[in-house]
Amino acid sequence: MDAEQYAAHAAVDQICDFYATLDHRPVTAQVERGYLAPHLANSAPQQGETWDVIMRDYHEHILPGITQWQHPMFFGYFPSNVTYEGILADMFAAMTTNPAFNWNASPAVTELEFIALNWIASMLGLSEAFHTRDEKSTSGGGVILGSASESTLIMAIAARERAVRHRVLETGRSDADVRADLLPKMVLYCTTQTHSSGHKAAKILGLQCRSLPVYREDHFGLRGETLRAALEEDLRNGRYPFYLVASYGTTNTCAIDYMPELVDVRTAYPQLWLHLDAAYAGVVWSLPEYRDVNLEAVNKNFDSLSTNLHKWGLVQFESSPTFVRDRTNLTEALSLTPEYLKSKNTGHDSVWDLRNMQITLGRRFRALKVWMVLRSYGIEGFQAHLRKCMRLAKQIHEGLASHARLEMLAPPRWGLVLFRLTKPEATTAELDALNHAFDEVLSHHSAEILLTPTTLPTIGFCFRLVVGAPATTDVHAQRAIALLTSCADATLAHASATC
């Protein structure tokens, strides 16, 4: 075995050792901003260095600056799952690296993507309309993108181009004239709780974005009448509604927009493209007991949807399966095929070449890790992971609720627990100040636990805790309860002492 092969074998062993000791590492990087530069050279070396020297610096200087998203006590943001199967798949993908911009670039990269997407669609209970078959049996399909933000943007492009094409056909005017007239009037819709990628998509495309209000009594979900009123108002004022980003599991509260109501409204406004951002929560549809009227509405009349396997779905970043009811809306918006990019042995480049359903030309072999993870875990193993996380979230919710001064702001939803510290007859400002103090106490335990503060309408400053790491167990749930209640007591004791 030569030195390079030995280094590769050693690296795999180090990855295994890392995960075996993860529970004993700090959750959050215990470094200060700017810590790294003094430890590294100012420029790349003129001559190559030995691998043991590179690894020494990695372990001494790089790894301590990594926040451990796979840590069993990481409860912040949304989870970012990884599995050994996914790691190995990425290694094999790197071993055969190619840009995969068309079928010729590597047939397996393209064909496995469609197979993996159909596996996912079937697992989630998506209708046949979202499956990739062939251009004769169905017009639907999908692509694995890098993130839900990318999905939101790409579907906005497809919706914009569909609107322009329809207006050209309706009016008989040129494409250029229609764009000059229509684009300044186009409006993208989201809510005050929608992920920021909705606003970013509108900003990138130079279009208007309107945030619709949602209310606590509706669990912060968008109602159909709110959407209808906005559409009617904008049409009266000469605007052109073209795209709605609906949510199944918002970042702050895991809110669900009222999909059946949105579908009903859409029947009167067929130009409105309905896109569902189910980045975190879409995977729960793999559990039959979580398939409800919202999934029925999506299957019935949504144009597109995306979820992130790299959040809660055991496949590491980047893996955002995105499905569209009519893939020609994507390919007509994004296809450019010079002679050197045409695939051989097929007359359907626009359908089968993945570059025509994304912004970038090249792409990684994203399907391989999906295929390997699902084969290794099976649907039952995938489901067991989700159910375990939800059980632990309920356990943490109940443990925190037993504390007299911790207020649970909603029942646990999937892996999310929402709470704040409270005191009798306190004003909103006083509660915010108390919870900011609580956050400061928690910051001194960043090596032991990480969760995310947020601000909610009519509630104020509070905390969200999300269970999702495969390594999290009942032991860690109890550890989290003990640590959070202890920090709550310390905050209250300090507040009483300073009054």
Short mmCIF file of C-alpha atoms in Angstrom, two decimals:
data_model
loop_
_atom_site.label_atom_id
_atom_site.label_comp_id
_atom_site.label_asym_id
_atom_site.label_seq_id
_atom_site.Cartn_x
_atom_site.Cartn_y
_atom_site.Cartn_z
CA MET A 1 0.00 0.00 0.00
CA ASP A 2 1.49 3.36 -1.03
CA ALA A 3 1.32 6.55 1.05
CA GLU A 4 -1.77 7.93 -0.70
CA GLN A 5 -3.74 4.70 -0.23
CA TYR A 6 -2.69 4.52 3.41
CA ALA A 7 -3.82 8.12 3.95
CA ALA A 8 -7.21 7.33 2.39
CA HIS A 9 -7.73 4.31 4.66
CA ALA A 10 -6.64 6.34 7.69
CA ALA A 11 -9.09 9.12 6.79
CA VAL A 12 -12.02 6.66 6.78
CA ASP A 13 -10.92 5.37 10.19
CA GLN A 14 -10.74 8.95 11.50
CA ILE A 15 -14.31 9.61 10.33
CA CYS A 16 -15.52 6.54 12.23
CA ASP A 17 -13.52 7.57 15.31
CA PHE A 18 -14.97 11.07 15.11
CA TYR A 19 -18.56 9.85 15.25
CA ALA A 20 -17.73 7.40 18.02
CA THR A 21 -16.54 10.32 20.19
CA LEU A 22 -19.05 12.94 19.05
CA ASP A 23 -21.05 12.92 22.29
CA HIS A 24 -17.91 14.00 24.18
CA ARG A 25 -17.14 16.97 21.92
CA PRO A 26 -18.48 20.52 22.41
CA VAL A 27 -21.68 21.18 20.49
CA THR A 28 -20.71 24.71 19.45
CA ALA A 29 -17.25 25.73 18.30
CA GLN A 30 -15.50 27.23 21.32
CA VAL A 31 -13.51 29.83 19.38
CA GLU A 32 -13.57 33.59 18.83
CA ARG A 33 -14.06 35.31 15.49
CA GLY A 34 -10.76 35.49 13.58
CA TYR A 35 -9.20 32.61 15.50
CA LEU A 36 -8.00 30.65 12.48
CA ALA A 37 -5.73 32.97 10.46
CA PRO A 38 -2.92 33.18 13.07
CA HIS A 39 -2.58 29.39 12.99
CA LEU A 40 -2.27 28.99 9.20
CA ALA A 41 0.20 30.18 6.59
CA ASN A 42 -0.55 33.31 4.60
CA SER A 43 -0.24 31.51 1.26
CA ALA A 44 -0.27 28.01 -0.18
CA PRO A 45 3.06 26.17 0.14
CA GLN A 46 5.44 26.18 -2.81
CA GLN A 47 6.04 22.47 -2.35
CA GLY A 48 3.54 19.84 -1.27
CA GLU A 49 3.41 18.82 2.37
CA THR A 50 3.01 15.36 3.83
CA TRP A 51 -0.45 14.15 4.70
CA ASP A 52 0.32 13.69 8.39
CA VAL A 53 1.23 17.39 8.67
CA ILE A 54 -1.98 18.41 6.89
CA MET A 55 -4.03 16.15 9.18
CA ARG A 56 -2.30 17.53 12.27
CA ASP A 57 -3.36 21.05 11.35
CA TYR A 58 -6.88 19.89 10.48
CA HIS A 59 -7.40 18.28 13.87
CA GLU A 60 -5.68 21.06 15.84
CA HIS A 61 -7.09 24.11 14.07
CA ILE A 62 -9.96 23.35 11.65
CA LEU A 63 -12.05 20.81 13.55
CA PRO A 64 -12.24 22.92 16.75
CA GLY A 65 -13.92 25.63 14.66
CA ILE A 66 -16.73 23.35 13.49
CA THR A 67 -20.14 23.54 15.15
CA GLN A 68 -21.24 19.94 15.43
CA TRP A 69 -24.62 19.73 13.71
CA GLN A 70 -24.63 15.95 14.15
CA HIS A 71 -24.15 16.20 17.92
CA PRO A 72 -26.94 14.53 19.91
CA MET A 73 -27.36 17.78 21.90
CA PHE A 74 -27.69 19.96 18.78
CA PHE A 75 -31.28 21.23 18.82
CA GLY A 76 -30.89 24.44 16.81
CA TYR A 77 -32.27 25.57 13.43
CA PHE A 78 -33.45 22.38 11.71
CA PRO A 79 -31.40 19.16 11.77
CA SER A 80 -28.73 18.44 9.18
CA ASN A 81 -28.63 14.68 9.04
CA VAL A 82 -25.74 12.54 7.88
CA THR A 83 -25.22 8.79 7.82
CA TYR A 84 -22.28 6.54 7.07
CA GLU A 85 -24.08 5.40 3.92
CA GLY A 86 -24.33 8.99 2.70
CA ILE A 87 -20.68 9.71 3.51
CA LEU A 88 -19.54 6.66 1.58
CA ALA A 89 -21.81 7.57 -1.34
CA ASP A 90 -20.23 11.04 -1.51
CA MET A 91 -16.81 9.39 -1.54
CA PHE A 92 -17.82 7.19 -4.47
CA ALA A 93 -19.34 10.20 -6.23
CA ALA A 94 -16.07 12.08 -5.76
CA MET A 95 -14.15 9.05 -7.02
CA THR A 96 -16.01 9.27 -10.34
CA THR A 97 -16.39 13.05 -10.43
CA ASN A 98 -17.94 14.46 -13.59
CA PRO A 99 -20.14 17.49 -14.24
CA ALA A 100 -23.20 15.44 -15.35
CA PHE A 101 -24.67 18.24 -17.48
CA ASN A 102 -26.23 15.79 -19.95
CA TRP A 103 -26.93 12.08 -20.36
CA ASN A 104 -23.65 11.55 -22.21
CA ALA A 105 -21.59 12.99 -19.35
CA SER A 106 -22.50 9.88 -17.35
CA PRO A 107 -25.68 7.97 -18.11
CA ALA A 108 -25.98 6.52 -14.59
CA VAL A 109 -25.92 9.99 -12.99
CA THR A 110 -28.97 11.06 -14.99
CA GLU A 111 -30.91 7.81 -14.89
CA LEU A 112 -30.34 7.09 -11.19
CA GLU A 113 -31.62 10.58 -10.38
CA PHE A 114 -35.00 9.85 -11.94
CA ILE A 115 -35.14 6.46 -10.24
CA ALA A 116 -34.30 7.97 -6.83
CA LEU A 117 -36.87 10.74 -7.33
CA ASN A 118 -39.56 8.17 -8.06
CA TRP A 119 -38.58 6.25 -4.92
CA ILE A 120 -38.96 9.46 -2.90
CA ALA A 121 -42.26 10.40 -4.55
CA SER A 122 -43.68 6.95 -3.82
CA MET A 123 -42.39 6.99 -0.24
CA LEU A 124 -44.03 10.38 0.41
CA GLY A 125 -47.34 9.46 -1.20
CA LEU A 126 -47.08 11.94 -4.06
CA SER A 127 -49.44 11.33 -6.94
CA GLU A 128 -48.32 9.85 -10.24
CA ALA A 129 -48.45 13.39 -11.66
CA PHE A 130 -45.14 14.11 -9.90
CA HIS A 131 -43.37 10.93 -11.01
CA THR A 132 -40.85 10.85 -13.82
CA ARG A 133 -41.87 8.22 -16.35
CA ASP A 134 -41.55 9.25 -19.97
CA GLU A 135 -42.91 12.03 -22.12
CA LYS A 136 -45.90 9.90 -23.19
CA SER A 137 -47.21 8.56 -19.87
CA THR A 138 -46.79 11.64 -17.68
CA SER A 139 -45.56 15.19 -18.00
CA GLY A 140 -44.41 15.44 -14.39
CA GLY A 141 -41.09 14.71 -12.80
CA GLY A 142 -38.36 16.29 -10.79
CA VAL A 143 -34.76 17.05 -10.08
CA ILE A 144 -32.56 16.94 -6.97
CA LEU A 145 -31.45 20.49 -6.30
CA GLY A 146 -29.04 21.88 -3.74
CA SER A 147 -31.52 23.55 -1.39
CA ALA A 148 -35.15 24.53 -0.93
CA SER A 149 -34.09 28.12 -1.60
CA GLU A 150 -32.83 27.04 -5.00
CA SER A 151 -36.11 25.19 -5.61
CA THR A 152 -38.14 28.29 -4.75
CA LEU A 153 -36.11 30.39 -7.18
CA ILE A 154 -36.16 27.92 -10.05
CA MET A 155 -39.90 27.38 -9.79
CA ALA A 156 -40.39 31.15 -9.74
CA ILE A 157 -38.46 31.32 -13.02
CA ALA A 158 -40.65 28.57 -14.48
CA ALA A 159 -43.80 30.37 -13.29
CA ARG A 160 -42.62 33.67 -14.75
CA GLU A 161 -41.86 32.11 -18.12
CA ARG A 162 -45.20 30.29 -18.18
CA ALA A 163 -46.98 33.59 -17.55
CA VAL A 164 -45.06 35.29 -20.36
CA ARG A 165 -45.80 32.48 -22.82
CA HIS A 166 -49.51 32.56 -21.99
CA ARG A 167 -49.67 36.32 -22.45
CA VAL A 168 -47.87 36.07 -25.80
CA LEU A 169 -50.46 33.51 -26.97
CA GLU A 170 -53.36 35.55 -25.63
CA THR A 171 -52.33 38.86 -27.15
CA GLY A 172 -50.32 37.88 -30.22
CA ARG A 173 -47.69 40.40 -29.18
CA SER A 174 -43.96 39.75 -29.30
CA ASP A 175 -42.13 38.17 -26.40
CA ALA A 176 -40.11 41.36 -25.87
CA ASP A 177 -43.21 43.57 -25.79
CA VAL A 178 -44.98 41.25 -23.35
CA ARG A 179 -41.98 41.17 -21.02
CA ALA A 180 -41.64 44.95 -21.04
CA ASP A 181 -45.30 45.30 -20.09
CA LEU A 182 -45.82 42.31 -17.80
CA LEU A 183 -42.70 41.96 -15.67
CA PRO A 184 -43.09 45.25 -13.73
CA LYS A 185 -46.60 44.13 -12.76
CA MET A 186 -45.80 40.60 -11.60
CA VAL A 187 -46.28 39.80 -7.91
CA LEU A 188 -44.86 36.87 -5.92
CA TYR A 189 -46.69 35.99 -2.68
CA CYS A 190 -45.50 34.56 0.60
CA THR A 191 -46.42 35.17 4.24
CA THR A 192 -44.77 36.92 7.14
CA GLN A 193 -43.64 33.47 8.32
CA THR A 194 -42.44 32.11 4.96
CA HIS A 195 -38.75 31.34 4.63
CA SER A 196 -36.70 34.31 3.41
CA SER A 197 -35.96 32.47 0.17
CA GLY A 198 -39.32 33.69 -1.15
CA HIS A 199 -38.26 37.31 -0.81
CA LYS A 200 -34.81 36.48 -2.15
CA ALA A 201 -36.29 34.86 -5.28
CA ALA A 202 -38.30 38.00 -5.99
CA LYS A 203 -35.24 40.17 -5.37
CA ILE A 204 -33.07 38.11 -7.73
CA LEU A 205 -35.73 38.24 -10.46
CA GLY A 206 -36.43 41.94 -9.95
CA LEU A 207 -40.10 41.30 -9.20
CA GLN A 208 -42.47 42.43 -6.48
CA CYS A 209 -42.97 40.30 -3.37
CA ARG A 210 -45.99 40.72 -1.10
CA SER A 211 -45.98 39.24 2.41
CA LEU A 212 -49.45 38.20 3.53
CA PRO A 213 -50.41 38.33 7.21
CA VAL A 214 -50.92 35.19 9.29
CA TYR A 215 -52.29 35.01 12.80
CA ARG A 216 -51.74 33.07 15.99
CA GLU A 217 -55.37 31.90 16.10
CA ASP A 218 -54.72 30.20 12.74
CA HIS A 219 -51.47 28.69 14.04
CA PHE A 220 -49.64 31.12 11.72
CA GLY A 221 -50.94 29.34 8.61
CA LEU A 222 -52.09 31.22 5.50
CA ARG A 223 -55.88 31.21 5.01
CA GLY A 224 -57.56 31.13 1.64
CA GLU A 225 -59.53 34.32 2.23
CA THR A 226 -56.34 36.24 3.01
CA LEU A 227 -54.89 35.11 -0.31
CA ARG A 228 -58.10 35.84 -2.20
CA ALA A 229 -58.33 39.38 -0.84
CA ALA A 230 -54.72 40.10 -1.83
CA LEU A 231 -55.20 38.73 -5.35
CA GLU A 232 -58.35 40.78 -5.88
CA GLU A 233 -56.70 43.94 -4.61
CA ASP A 234 -53.62 43.50 -6.78
CA LEU A 235 -55.65 42.76 -9.89
CA ARG A 236 -57.75 45.90 -9.31
CA ASN A 237 -54.51 47.88 -9.11
CA GLY A 238 -53.19 46.51 -12.40
CA ARG A 239 -50.74 43.96 -10.96
CA TYR A 240 -50.31 40.39 -12.17
CA PRO A 241 -50.29 37.66 -9.48
CA PHE A 242 -48.15 34.77 -10.72
CA TYR A 243 -46.55 32.75 -7.89
CA LEU A 244 -47.30 31.70 -4.30
CA VAL A 245 -44.79 30.11 -1.96
CA ALA A 246 -46.88 28.08 0.47
CA SER A 247 -45.33 26.42 3.53
CA TYR A 248 -45.62 23.02 5.13
CA GLY A 249 -43.60 23.59 8.27
CA THR A 250 -42.31 27.16 8.59
CA THR A 251 -38.96 27.82 10.25
CA ASN A 252 -40.30 29.61 13.32
CA THR A 253 -43.24 27.44 14.34
CA CYS A 254 -43.62 24.61 11.78
CA ALA A 255 -46.82 26.34 10.65
CA ILE A 256 -48.87 24.77 7.88
CA ASP A 257 -50.66 26.92 5.35
CA TYR A 258 -54.24 25.86 4.64
CA MET A 259 -53.56 24.02 1.41
CA PRO A 260 -57.15 22.98 0.54
CA GLU A 261 -58.24 26.60 0.87
CA LEU A 262 -55.38 27.81 -1.30
CA VAL A 263 -56.30 25.28 -3.99
CA ASP A 264 -59.90 26.48 -3.90
CA VAL A 265 -58.79 30.08 -4.39
CA ARG A 266 -56.46 29.10 -7.19
CA THR A 267 -59.35 27.72 -9.29
CA ALA A 268 -60.47 31.32 -9.91
CA TYR A 269 -56.92 32.50 -10.65
CA PRO A 270 -55.33 29.79 -12.82
CA GLN A 271 -52.34 31.98 -13.67
CA LEU A 272 -51.14 31.58 -10.05
CA TRP A 273 -48.41 28.96 -9.71
CA LEU A 274 -48.67 27.12 -6.38
CA HIS A 275 -45.29 26.04 -4.99
CA LEU A 276 -44.95 24.26 -1.66
CA ASP A 277 -41.87 24.70 0.49
CA ALA A 278 -41.85 21.56 2.66
CA ALA A 279 -38.12 21.72 3.33
CA TYR A 280 -38.14 20.33 6.86
CA ALA A 281 -41.49 18.63 7.22
CA GLY A 282 -42.18 17.08 3.83
CA VAL A 283 -40.47 13.85 4.89
CA VAL A 284 -43.21 13.15 7.45
CA TRP A 285 -45.47 12.13 4.57
CA SER A 286 -43.43 8.94 4.53
CA LEU A 287 -45.51 8.11 7.63
CA PRO A 288 -49.03 7.12 6.51
CA GLU A 289 -50.55 8.59 9.67
CA TYR A 290 -49.35 12.07 8.62
CA ARG A 291 -50.93 12.05 5.17
CA ASP A 292 -53.90 14.37 5.38
CA VAL A 293 -55.98 16.91 3.47
CA ASN A 294 -52.87 19.02 2.88
CA LEU A 295 -51.17 16.26 0.92
CA GLU A 296 -54.44 15.61 -0.92
CA ALA A 297 -54.54 19.28 -1.95
CA VAL A 298 -50.93 19.20 -3.11
CA ASN A 299 -51.54 16.09 -5.15
CA LYS A 300 -54.69 17.60 -6.61
CA ASN A 301 -53.59 21.02 -7.78
CA PHE A 302 -50.14 22.25 -6.70
CA ASP A 303 -47.67 22.95 -9.48
CA SER A 304 -44.51 22.08 -7.58
CA LEU A 305 -43.06 21.18 -4.20
CA SER A 306 -39.71 20.56 -2.58
CA THR A 307 -38.40 18.92 0.56
CA ASN A 308 -34.92 18.54 2.00
CA LEU A 309 -33.60 15.09 2.73
CA HIS A 310 -30.53 16.85 4.11
CA LYS A 311 -32.54 18.24 7.01
CA TRP A 312 -34.37 15.32 8.60
CA GLY A 313 -34.10 12.67 5.93
CA LEU A 314 -30.77 10.93 6.73
CA VAL A 315 -29.06 12.21 3.56
CA GLN A 316 -26.41 14.87 4.05
CA PHE A 317 -26.30 18.25 2.35
CA GLU A 318 -27.01 18.88 -0.45
CA SER A 319 -30.20 16.99 -1.28
CA SER A 320 -33.39 18.87 -2.05
CA PRO A 321 -35.72 16.70 -4.16
CA THR A 322 -38.02 18.98 -6.14
CA PHE A 323 -41.10 17.84 -8.01
CA VAL A 324 -43.09 19.58 -10.71
CA ARG A 325 -46.44 18.66 -12.26
CA ASP A 326 -45.36 19.67 -15.76
CA ARG A 327 -41.63 19.48 -16.31
CA THR A 328 -41.91 21.22 -19.68
CA ASN A 329 -42.46 24.45 -17.74
CA LEU A 330 -38.96 23.94 -16.38
CA THR A 331 -37.28 22.85 -19.57
CA GLU A 332 -38.87 25.61 -21.66
CA ALA A 333 -37.68 28.18 -19.12
CA LEU A 334 -34.15 26.87 -18.65
CA SER A 335 -33.10 24.94 -21.79
CA LEU A 336 -30.25 26.18 -23.97
CA THR A 337 -28.66 23.47 -26.07
CA PRO A 338 -25.68 24.32 -28.26
CA GLU A 339 -24.36 21.51 -30.42
CA TYR A 340 -21.64 20.51 -27.96
CA LEU A 341 -24.21 19.86 -25.21
CA LYS A 342 -26.54 17.63 -27.18
CA SER A 343 -26.86 14.05 -25.94
CA LYS A 344 -26.45 11.13 -28.28
CA ASN A 345 -28.96 8.33 -28.71
CA THR A 346 -31.95 10.39 -27.62
CA GLY A 347 -34.19 12.91 -29.27
CA HIS A 348 -35.41 14.27 -25.96
CA ASP A 349 -32.49 16.28 -24.60
CA SER A 350 -34.73 18.81 -22.88
CA VAL A 351 -36.49 16.07 -20.90
CA TRP A 352 -33.57 13.87 -19.93
CA ASP A 353 -30.69 16.30 -19.49
CA LEU A 354 -30.61 17.52 -15.88
CA ARG A 355 -29.04 20.86 -16.78
CA ASN A 356 -32.38 21.86 -18.30
CA MET A 357 -34.08 21.75 -14.92
CA GLN A 358 -31.60 23.85 -12.95
CA ILE A 359 -29.67 27.11 -13.17
CA THR A 360 -26.18 25.68 -13.25
CA LEU A 361 -24.76 23.65 -16.11
CA GLY A 362 -22.82 21.06 -14.11
CA ARG A 363 -23.91 19.25 -10.99
CA ARG A 364 -22.83 16.63 -8.47
CA PHE A 365 -23.95 12.99 -8.44
CA ARG A 366 -26.64 13.81 -5.89
CA ALA A 367 -28.78 10.72 -6.43
CA LEU A 368 -26.14 8.22 -5.33
CA LYS A 369 -26.38 9.01 -1.62
CA VAL A 370 -30.19 9.01 -1.75
CA TRP A 371 -30.16 5.59 -3.39
CA MET A 372 -27.60 4.15 -0.95
CA VAL A 373 -29.27 5.56 2.17
CA LEU A 374 -32.76 4.36 1.21
CA ARG A 375 -31.46 0.94 0.26
CA SER A 376 -29.61 0.61 3.57
CA TYR A 377 -32.35 1.95 5.87
CA GLY A 378 -35.39 0.93 3.89
CA ILE A 379 -38.64 2.81 4.29
CA GLU A 380 -39.19 1.22 7.70
CA GLY A 381 -35.83 2.43 8.98
CA PHE A 382 -36.49 5.90 7.58
CA GLN A 383 -39.86 5.97 9.34
CA ALA A 384 -38.37 4.70 12.60
CA HIS A 385 -35.89 7.60 12.62
CA LEU A 386 -38.70 10.17 12.26
CA ARG A 387 -40.90 8.54 14.88
CA LYS A 388 -38.02 8.38 17.36
CA CYS A 389 -37.31 12.11 16.97
CA MET A 390 -40.97 13.00 17.43
CA ARG A 391 -41.18 10.83 20.54
CA LEU A 392 -38.13 12.56 22.02
CA ALA A 393 -39.54 16.00 21.19
CA LYS A 394 -42.74 15.12 23.06
CA GLN A 395 -40.63 13.89 25.98
CA ILE A 396 -38.71 17.19 26.13
CA HIS A 397 -41.94 19.19 25.80
CA GLU A 398 -43.49 17.36 28.75
CA GLY A 399 -40.32 17.67 30.84
CA LEU A 400 -40.10 21.44 30.30
CA ALA A 401 -43.83 21.88 30.83
CA SER A 402 -43.45 20.43 34.33
CA HIS A 403 -41.42 23.51 35.30
CA ALA A 404 -43.76 26.10 36.81
CA ARG A 405 -42.20 29.05 34.96
CA LEU A 406 -41.56 27.57 31.53
CA GLU A 407 -44.44 28.29 29.18
CA MET A 408 -44.98 25.92 26.27
CA LEU A 409 -46.19 28.03 23.35
CA ALA A 410 -47.72 25.24 21.29
CA PRO A 411 -48.03 21.47 21.33
CA PRO A 412 -44.92 19.80 19.92
CA ARG A 413 -45.10 19.55 16.14
CA TRP A 414 -42.93 16.85 14.61
CA GLY A 415 -39.51 17.49 16.19
CA LEU A 416 -40.15 21.12 17.22
CA VAL A 417 -40.69 22.39 20.79
CA LEU A 418 -41.52 26.08 21.39
CA PHE A 419 -41.17 27.64 24.84
CA ARG A 420 -40.20 30.68 26.87
CA LEU A 421 -39.60 31.66 30.47
CA THR A 422 -42.52 33.50 32.00
CA LYS A 423 -43.65 35.23 35.17
CA PRO A 424 -47.10 36.29 36.40
CA GLU A 425 -48.59 39.57 35.13
CA ALA A 426 -45.45 40.51 33.20
CA THR A 427 -45.68 42.82 30.20
CA THR A 428 -44.42 41.76 26.78
CA ALA A 429 -41.35 43.95 27.24
CA GLU A 430 -40.64 42.41 30.64
CA LEU A 431 -41.00 38.89 29.24
CA ASP A 432 -38.67 39.73 26.37
CA ALA A 433 -36.09 41.05 28.83
CA LEU A 434 -36.44 37.94 30.98
CA ASN A 435 -35.96 35.62 28.01
CA HIS A 436 -33.00 37.60 26.70
CA ALA A 437 -31.47 37.04 30.15
CA PHE A 438 -32.32 33.35 29.83
CA ASP A 439 -30.57 33.32 26.45
CA GLU A 440 -27.48 34.87 28.03
CA VAL A 441 -27.40 32.15 30.69
CA LEU A 442 -27.75 29.49 27.98
CA SER A 443 -24.86 31.00 26.03
CA HIS A 444 -22.51 29.95 28.83
CA HIS A 445 -23.47 26.34 28.13
CA SER A 446 -22.84 26.43 24.37
CA ALA A 447 -20.46 23.48 24.64
CA GLU A 448 -23.29 21.39 26.10
CA ILE A 449 -26.38 22.35 24.09
CA LEU A 450 -27.49 24.49 21.17
CA LEU A 451 -30.98 25.75 20.43
CA THR A 452 -32.26 28.74 18.46
CA PRO A 453 -34.01 31.85 19.79
CA THR A 454 -36.64 33.52 17.64
CA THR A 455 -39.35 36.18 17.74
CA LEU A 456 -43.01 35.43 17.11
CA PRO A 457 -45.89 37.83 16.41
CA THR A 458 -47.96 38.61 19.54
CA ILE A 459 -45.59 36.46 21.60
CA GLY A 460 -42.18 38.05 21.38
CA PHE A 461 -38.75 36.59 22.12
CA CYS A 462 -38.78 32.84 22.72
CA PHE A 463 -36.96 29.60 21.95
CA ARG A 464 -37.32 26.80 19.45
CA LEU A 465 -35.77 23.39 20.07
CA VAL A 466 -35.73 20.79 17.28
CA VAL A 467 -34.89 17.12 17.73
CA GLY A 468 -33.45 15.54 14.61
CA ALA A 469 -29.94 14.13 14.97
CA PRO A 470 -29.82 10.33 14.48
CA ALA A 471 -27.53 10.09 17.54
CA THR A 472 -30.01 11.74 19.94
CA THR A 473 -31.47 9.32 22.49
CA ASP A 474 -33.61 9.37 25.64
CA VAL A 475 -30.44 10.08 27.61
CA HIS A 476 -29.90 13.30 25.67
CA ALA A 477 -33.55 14.30 25.98
CA GLN A 478 -33.30 14.02 29.76
CA ARG A 479 -29.98 15.86 29.73
CA ALA A 480 -31.61 18.71 27.76
CA ILE A 481 -34.54 18.91 30.19
CA ALA A 482 -32.21 19.03 33.20
CA LEU A 483 -29.94 21.66 31.67
CA LEU A 484 -32.75 23.94 30.46
CA THR A 485 -34.68 23.82 33.72
CA SER A 486 -31.46 24.49 35.65
CA CYS A 487 -30.71 27.52 33.45
CA ALA A 488 -34.29 28.71 33.90
CA ASP A 489 -33.89 28.54 37.68
CA ALA A 490 -30.59 30.41 37.49
CA THR A 491 -32.18 33.14 35.36
CA LEU A 492 -35.11 33.54 37.72
CA ALA A 493 -32.84 33.62 40.77
CA HIS A 494 -30.71 36.36 39.22
CA ALA A 495 -33.82 38.34 38.18
CA SER A 496 -35.19 38.15 41.76
CA ALA A 497 -31.85 39.23 43.22
CA THR A 498 -31.69 42.33 41.00
CA CYS A 499 -35.28 43.47 41.60
#
